[in-house]
Short mmCIF file of C-alpha atoms and ligand atoms in Angstrom, two decimals:
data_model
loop_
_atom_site.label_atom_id
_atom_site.label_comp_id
_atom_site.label_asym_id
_atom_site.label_seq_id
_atom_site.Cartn_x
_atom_site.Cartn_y
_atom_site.Cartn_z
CA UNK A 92 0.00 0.00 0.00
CA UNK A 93 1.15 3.61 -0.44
CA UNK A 94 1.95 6.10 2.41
CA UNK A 95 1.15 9.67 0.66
CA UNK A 96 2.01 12.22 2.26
CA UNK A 97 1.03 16.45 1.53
CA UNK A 98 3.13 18.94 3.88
CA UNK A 99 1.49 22.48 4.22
CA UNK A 100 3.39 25.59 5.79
CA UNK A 101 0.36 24.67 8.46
CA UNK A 102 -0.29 21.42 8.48
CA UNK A 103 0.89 17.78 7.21
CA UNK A 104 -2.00 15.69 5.94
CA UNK A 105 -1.08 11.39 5.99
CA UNK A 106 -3.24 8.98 3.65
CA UNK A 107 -3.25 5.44 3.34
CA UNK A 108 -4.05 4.65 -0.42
CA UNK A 109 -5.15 0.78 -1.06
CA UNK A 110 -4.93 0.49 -4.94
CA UNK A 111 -8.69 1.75 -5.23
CA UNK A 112 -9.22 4.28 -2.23
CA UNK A 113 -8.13 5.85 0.69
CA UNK A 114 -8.73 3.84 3.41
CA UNK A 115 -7.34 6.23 6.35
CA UNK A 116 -6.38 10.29 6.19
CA UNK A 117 -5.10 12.06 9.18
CA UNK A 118 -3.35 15.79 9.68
CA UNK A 119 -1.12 16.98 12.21
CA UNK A 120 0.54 20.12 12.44
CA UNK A 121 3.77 20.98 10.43
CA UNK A 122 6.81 21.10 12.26
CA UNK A 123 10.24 20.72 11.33
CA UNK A 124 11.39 19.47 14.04
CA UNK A 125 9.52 16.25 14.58
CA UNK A 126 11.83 13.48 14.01
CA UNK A 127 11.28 10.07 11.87
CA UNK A 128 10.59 7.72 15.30
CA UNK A 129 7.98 10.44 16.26
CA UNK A 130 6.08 10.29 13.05
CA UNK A 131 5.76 6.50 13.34
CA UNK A 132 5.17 7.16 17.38
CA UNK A 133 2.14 9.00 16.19
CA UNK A 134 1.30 7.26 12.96
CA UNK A 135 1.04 3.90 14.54
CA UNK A 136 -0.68 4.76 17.13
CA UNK A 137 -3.74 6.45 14.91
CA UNK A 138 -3.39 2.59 12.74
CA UNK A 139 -3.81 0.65 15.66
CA UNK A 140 -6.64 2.68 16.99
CA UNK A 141 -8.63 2.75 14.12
CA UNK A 142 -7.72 -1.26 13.67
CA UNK A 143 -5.87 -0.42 9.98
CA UNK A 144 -3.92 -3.05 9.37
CA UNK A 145 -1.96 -1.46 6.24
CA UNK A 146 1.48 -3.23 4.50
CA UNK A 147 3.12 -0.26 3.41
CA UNK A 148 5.32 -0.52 0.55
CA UNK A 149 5.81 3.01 -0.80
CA UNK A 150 5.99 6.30 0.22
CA UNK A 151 5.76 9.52 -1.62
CA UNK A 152 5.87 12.67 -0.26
CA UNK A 153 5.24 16.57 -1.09
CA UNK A 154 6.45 18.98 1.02
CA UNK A 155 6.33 22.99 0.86
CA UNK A 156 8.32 23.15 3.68
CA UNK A 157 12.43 21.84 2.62
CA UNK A 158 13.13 21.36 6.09
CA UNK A 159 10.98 18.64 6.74
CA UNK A 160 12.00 15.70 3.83
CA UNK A 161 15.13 15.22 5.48
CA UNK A 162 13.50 13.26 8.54
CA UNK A 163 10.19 12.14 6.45
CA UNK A 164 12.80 10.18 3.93
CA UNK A 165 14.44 8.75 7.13
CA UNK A 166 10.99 7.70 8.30
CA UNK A 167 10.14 5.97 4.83
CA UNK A 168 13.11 4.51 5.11
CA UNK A 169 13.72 3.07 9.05
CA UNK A 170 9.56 1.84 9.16
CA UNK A 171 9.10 0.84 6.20
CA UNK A 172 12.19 0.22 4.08
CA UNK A 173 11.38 2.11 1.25
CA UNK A 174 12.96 5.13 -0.58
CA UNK A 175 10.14 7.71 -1.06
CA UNK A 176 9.10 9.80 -3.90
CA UNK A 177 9.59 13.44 -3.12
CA UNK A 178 7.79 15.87 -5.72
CA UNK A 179 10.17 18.01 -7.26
CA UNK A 180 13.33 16.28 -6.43
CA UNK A 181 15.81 14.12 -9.06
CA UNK A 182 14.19 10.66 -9.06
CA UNK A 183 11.07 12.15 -9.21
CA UNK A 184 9.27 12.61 -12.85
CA UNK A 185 5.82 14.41 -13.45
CA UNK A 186 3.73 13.69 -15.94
CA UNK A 187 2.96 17.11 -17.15
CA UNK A 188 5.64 19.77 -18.26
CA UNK A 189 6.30 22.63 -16.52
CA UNK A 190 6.39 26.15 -18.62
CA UNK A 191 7.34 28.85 -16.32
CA UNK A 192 10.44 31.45 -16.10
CA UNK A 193 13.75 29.35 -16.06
CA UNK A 194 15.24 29.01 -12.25
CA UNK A 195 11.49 29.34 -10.52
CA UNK A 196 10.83 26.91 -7.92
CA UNK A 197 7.03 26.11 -8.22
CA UNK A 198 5.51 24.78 -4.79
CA UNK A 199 5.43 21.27 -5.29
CA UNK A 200 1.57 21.68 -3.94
CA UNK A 201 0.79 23.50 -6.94
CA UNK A 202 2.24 20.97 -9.51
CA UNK A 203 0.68 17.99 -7.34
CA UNK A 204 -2.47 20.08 -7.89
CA UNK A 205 -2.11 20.52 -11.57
CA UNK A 206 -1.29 16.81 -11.92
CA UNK A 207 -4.47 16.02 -10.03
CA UNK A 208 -6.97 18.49 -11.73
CA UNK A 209 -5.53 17.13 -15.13
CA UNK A 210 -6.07 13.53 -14.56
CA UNK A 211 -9.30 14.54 -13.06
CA UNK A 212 -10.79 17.21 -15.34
CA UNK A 213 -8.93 17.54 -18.38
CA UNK A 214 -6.53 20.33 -19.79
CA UNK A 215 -7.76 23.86 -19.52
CA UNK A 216 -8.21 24.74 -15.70
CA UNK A 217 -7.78 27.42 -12.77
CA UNK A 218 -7.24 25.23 -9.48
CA UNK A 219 -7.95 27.04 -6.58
CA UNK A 220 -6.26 25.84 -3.05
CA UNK A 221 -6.69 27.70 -0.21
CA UNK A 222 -4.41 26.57 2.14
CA UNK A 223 -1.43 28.73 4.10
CA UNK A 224 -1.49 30.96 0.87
CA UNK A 225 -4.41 31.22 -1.74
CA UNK A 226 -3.22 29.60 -5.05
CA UNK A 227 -4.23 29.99 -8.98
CA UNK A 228 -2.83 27.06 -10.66
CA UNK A 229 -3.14 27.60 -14.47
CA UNK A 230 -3.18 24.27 -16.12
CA UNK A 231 -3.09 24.49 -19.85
CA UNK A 232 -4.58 22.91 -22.69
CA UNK A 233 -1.82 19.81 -22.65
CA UNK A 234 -1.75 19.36 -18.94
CA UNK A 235 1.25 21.78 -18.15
CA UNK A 236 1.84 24.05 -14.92
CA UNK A 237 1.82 27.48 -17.26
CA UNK A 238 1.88 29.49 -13.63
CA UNK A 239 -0.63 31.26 -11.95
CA UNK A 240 -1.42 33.18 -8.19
CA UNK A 241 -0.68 33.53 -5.26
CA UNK A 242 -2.85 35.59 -2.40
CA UNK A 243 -2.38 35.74 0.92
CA UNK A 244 -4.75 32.85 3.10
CA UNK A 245 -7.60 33.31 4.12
CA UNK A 246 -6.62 32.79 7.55
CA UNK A 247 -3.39 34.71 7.02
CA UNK A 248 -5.10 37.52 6.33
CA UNK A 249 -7.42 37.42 9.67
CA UNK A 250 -4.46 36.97 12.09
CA UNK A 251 -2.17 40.11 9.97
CA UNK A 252 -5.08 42.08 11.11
CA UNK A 253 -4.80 40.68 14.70
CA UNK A 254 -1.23 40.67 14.56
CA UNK A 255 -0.97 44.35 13.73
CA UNK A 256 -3.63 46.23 14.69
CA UNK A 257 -3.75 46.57 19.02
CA UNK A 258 -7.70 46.83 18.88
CA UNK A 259 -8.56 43.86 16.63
CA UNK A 260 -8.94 40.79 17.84
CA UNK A 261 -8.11 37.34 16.71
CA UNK A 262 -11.19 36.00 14.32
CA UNK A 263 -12.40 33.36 12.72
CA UNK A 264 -13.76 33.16 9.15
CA UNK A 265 -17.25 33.03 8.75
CA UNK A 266 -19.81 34.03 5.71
CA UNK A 267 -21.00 37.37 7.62
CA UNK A 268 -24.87 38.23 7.03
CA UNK A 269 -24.19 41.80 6.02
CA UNK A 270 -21.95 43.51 4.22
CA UNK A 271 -21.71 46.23 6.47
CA UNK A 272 -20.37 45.13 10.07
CA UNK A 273 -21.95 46.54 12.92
CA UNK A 274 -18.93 45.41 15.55
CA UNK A 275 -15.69 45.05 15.03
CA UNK A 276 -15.62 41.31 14.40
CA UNK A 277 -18.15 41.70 11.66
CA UNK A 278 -16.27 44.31 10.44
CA UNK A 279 -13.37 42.31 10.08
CA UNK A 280 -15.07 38.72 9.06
CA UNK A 281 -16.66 41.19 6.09
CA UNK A 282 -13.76 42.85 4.85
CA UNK A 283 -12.16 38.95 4.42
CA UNK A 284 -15.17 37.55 3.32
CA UNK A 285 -16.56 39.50 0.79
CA UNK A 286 -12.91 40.92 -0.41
CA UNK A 287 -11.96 37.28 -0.98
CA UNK A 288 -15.38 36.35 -3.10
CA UNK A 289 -14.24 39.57 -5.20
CA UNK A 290 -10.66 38.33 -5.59
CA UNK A 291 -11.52 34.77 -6.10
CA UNK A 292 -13.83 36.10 -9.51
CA UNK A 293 -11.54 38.99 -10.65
CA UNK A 294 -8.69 36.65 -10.45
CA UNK A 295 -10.57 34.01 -12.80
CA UNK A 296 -11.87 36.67 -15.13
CA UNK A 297 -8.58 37.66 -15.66
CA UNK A 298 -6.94 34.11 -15.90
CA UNK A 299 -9.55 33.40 -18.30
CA UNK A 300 -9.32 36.19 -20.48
CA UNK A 301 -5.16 36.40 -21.17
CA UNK A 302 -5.67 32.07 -21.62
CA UNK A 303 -7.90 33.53 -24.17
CA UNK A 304 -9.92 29.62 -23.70
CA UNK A 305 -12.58 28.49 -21.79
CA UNK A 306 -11.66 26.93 -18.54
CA UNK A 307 -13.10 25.20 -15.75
CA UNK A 308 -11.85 26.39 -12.44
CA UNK A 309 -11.82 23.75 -9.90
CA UNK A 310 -11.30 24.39 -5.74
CA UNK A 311 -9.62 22.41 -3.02
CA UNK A 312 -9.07 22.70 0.73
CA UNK A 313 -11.46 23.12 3.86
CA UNK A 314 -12.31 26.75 3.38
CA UNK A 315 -13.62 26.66 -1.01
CA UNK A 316 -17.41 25.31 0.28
CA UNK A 317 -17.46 28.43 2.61
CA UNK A 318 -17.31 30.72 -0.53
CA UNK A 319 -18.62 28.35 -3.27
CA UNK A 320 -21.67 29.07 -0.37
CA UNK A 321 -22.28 33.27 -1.23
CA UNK A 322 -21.60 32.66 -5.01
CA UNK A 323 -21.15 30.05 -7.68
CA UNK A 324 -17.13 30.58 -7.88
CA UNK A 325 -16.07 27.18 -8.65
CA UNK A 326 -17.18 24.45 -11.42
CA UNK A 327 -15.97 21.58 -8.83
CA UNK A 328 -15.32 20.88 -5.44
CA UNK A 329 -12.29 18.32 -5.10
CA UNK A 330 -11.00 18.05 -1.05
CA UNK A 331 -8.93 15.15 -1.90
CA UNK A 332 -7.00 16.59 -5.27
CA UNK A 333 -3.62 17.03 -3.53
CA UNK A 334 -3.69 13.22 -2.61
CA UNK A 335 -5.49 12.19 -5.89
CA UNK A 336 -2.15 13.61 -7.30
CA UNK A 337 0.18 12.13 -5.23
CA UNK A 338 -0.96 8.69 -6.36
CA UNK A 339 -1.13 9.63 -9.83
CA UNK A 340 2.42 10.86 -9.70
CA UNK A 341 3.31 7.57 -7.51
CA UNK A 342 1.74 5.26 -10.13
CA UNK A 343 3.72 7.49 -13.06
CA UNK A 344 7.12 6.79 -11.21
CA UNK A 345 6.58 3.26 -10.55
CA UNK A 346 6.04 2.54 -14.09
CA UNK A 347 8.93 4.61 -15.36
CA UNK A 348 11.40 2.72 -12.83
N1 ATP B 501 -15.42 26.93 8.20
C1 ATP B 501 -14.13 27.03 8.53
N2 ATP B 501 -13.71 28.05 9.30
C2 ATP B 501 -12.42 28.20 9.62
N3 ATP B 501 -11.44 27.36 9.22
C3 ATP B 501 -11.80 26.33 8.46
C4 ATP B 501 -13.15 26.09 8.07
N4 ATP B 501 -13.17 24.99 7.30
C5 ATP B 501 -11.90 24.55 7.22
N5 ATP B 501 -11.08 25.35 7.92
C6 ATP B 501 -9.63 25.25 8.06
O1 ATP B 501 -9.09 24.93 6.82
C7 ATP B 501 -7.97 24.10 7.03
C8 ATP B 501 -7.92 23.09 5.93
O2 ATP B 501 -7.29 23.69 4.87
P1 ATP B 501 -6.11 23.02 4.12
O3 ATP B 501 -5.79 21.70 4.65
O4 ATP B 501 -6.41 23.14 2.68
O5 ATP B 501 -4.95 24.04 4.44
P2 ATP B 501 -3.89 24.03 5.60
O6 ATP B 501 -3.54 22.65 5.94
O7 ATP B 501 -4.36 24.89 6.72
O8 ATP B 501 -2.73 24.79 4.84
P3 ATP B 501 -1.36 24.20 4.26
O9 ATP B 501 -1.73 23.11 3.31
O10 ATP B 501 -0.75 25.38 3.62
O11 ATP B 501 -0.67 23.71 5.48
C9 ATP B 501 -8.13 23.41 8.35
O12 ATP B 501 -6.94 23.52 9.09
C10 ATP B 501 -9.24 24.15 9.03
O13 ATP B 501 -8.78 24.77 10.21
C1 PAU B 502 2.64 29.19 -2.39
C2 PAU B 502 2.78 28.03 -1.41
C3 PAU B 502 3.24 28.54 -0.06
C4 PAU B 502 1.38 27.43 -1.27
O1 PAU B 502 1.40 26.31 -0.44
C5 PAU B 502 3.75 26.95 -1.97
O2 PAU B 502 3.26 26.45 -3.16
C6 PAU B 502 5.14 27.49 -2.19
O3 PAU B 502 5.90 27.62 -1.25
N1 PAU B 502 5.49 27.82 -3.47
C7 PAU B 502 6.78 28.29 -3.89
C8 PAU B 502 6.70 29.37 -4.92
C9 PAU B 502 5.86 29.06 -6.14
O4 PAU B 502 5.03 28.16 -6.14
O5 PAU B 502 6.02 29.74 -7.17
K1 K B 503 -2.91 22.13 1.23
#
């Protein structure tokens, strides 16, 4: 079975793929520190508690975060005697190309996304992830990572407030009834809110007119339902496209070995 793992800047989300489904998902905070034995310490203990009796045989890994592959390889490697697949490292081969400025680092989120949306959707897309950042992956016609956006997170953008403003307090995001706040917290939730519904549609608009094609724009991570909720942003809702790509690129490597 295959170990796939998705590090965030916030957190690091662990699925158990079977050959047809996932059969266990779990998320714990990212943290560069946290060594190989205390990944198994905590995997194993979430296995044996949820009675998953899983034979795992491959690894593959994408992190946003450098620091942390160093002890996730050593964790593939001391539990369960494989060498992993790490997105965007030699020994690592995608199955789309990858047409940006020469030098550029792209997340390997963003090309695990474009992977996924491909497989899943066809050429021609804007995938949306809102995760630590807000990403625009533009996936063209043929499959490739052609670039795209990045905003600040949703929940970024709540605690800069917080963070730099004495009177504001630390909020949560929430679909606010009004647009104009009649406390502070509305006040904030609203500017977030309905400043991220106008970013989400100028940003496709904009995408969609210099692709000059029509494309369908596809959204992933726990907070898209909140604003696919006040408007009709997204064609599809996909929580599991970072994983779905992982074992597409897994099954791509594999065969290519
Ligand atoms: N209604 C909601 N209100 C507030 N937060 C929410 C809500 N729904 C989901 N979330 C948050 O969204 C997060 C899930 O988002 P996702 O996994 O895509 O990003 P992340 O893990 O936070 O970021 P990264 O991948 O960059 O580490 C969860 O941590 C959860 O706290
Ligand atoms: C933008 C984030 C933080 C989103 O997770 C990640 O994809 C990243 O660190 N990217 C590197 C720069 C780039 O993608 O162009
Ligand atoms: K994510």
């Amino acid at each position: 079975m295959l170990l796939a793992i998705d590090c965030g800047n916030t957190n690091t989300v662990f699925s158990i793929w079977d050959g047809e489904r996932f059969i266990a998902t779990w998320r714990t905070s990212t943290e560069w520190q946290r060594t190989a034995d205390q990944y198994y310490v905590w995997l194993s203990t979430l296995m044996h508690f949820q009675k998953i009796e899983a034979d795992i045989t491959e690894v593959i890994v994408s992190s946003t975060v450098p620091r942390v592959v160093f002890n996730l390889r050593v964790f593939a490697d001391r539990y369960f005697n494989t060498r992993p697949i790490v997105v965007g490292k030699d020994g690592c081969v995608l199955p789309v190309d990858v047409r940006v400025d020469e030098g550029t680092a792209v997340g390997p989120d963003r090309l695990v996304n474009t992977v996924a949306g491909y497989n899943l959707y066809g050429g021609d897309l804007i995938v949306v992830d809102f995760g630590t950042a807000t990403t625009f992956d533009v996936v063209d016609t043929d499959g490739a990572y052609i670039g795209g956006v990045i905003a600040p997170g949703v929940n970024l953008s709540l605690e800069a407030l917080h963070q730099a403003a004495a009177a504001l307090p630390h909020v949560d995001i929430t679909k606010p009834q009004n647009v104009i706040g009649t406390n502070t917290v509305a006040c904030m939730q609203s500017g977030v809110f309905w400043g991220y519904i106008g970013l989400i549609k100028e940003i496709c608009a904009r995408i969609k007119a210099e692709h000059g094609r029509d494309m369908k724009v596809i959204s992933t991570g726990g907070l898209a339902p909140l604003f696919q909720q006040a408007e009709a942003l997204f064609d599809e809702f996909n929580d599991d496209l970072t994983m779905h790509g992982l074992v597409v690129i897994n099954e791509h490597n594999r065969k290519n070995i």
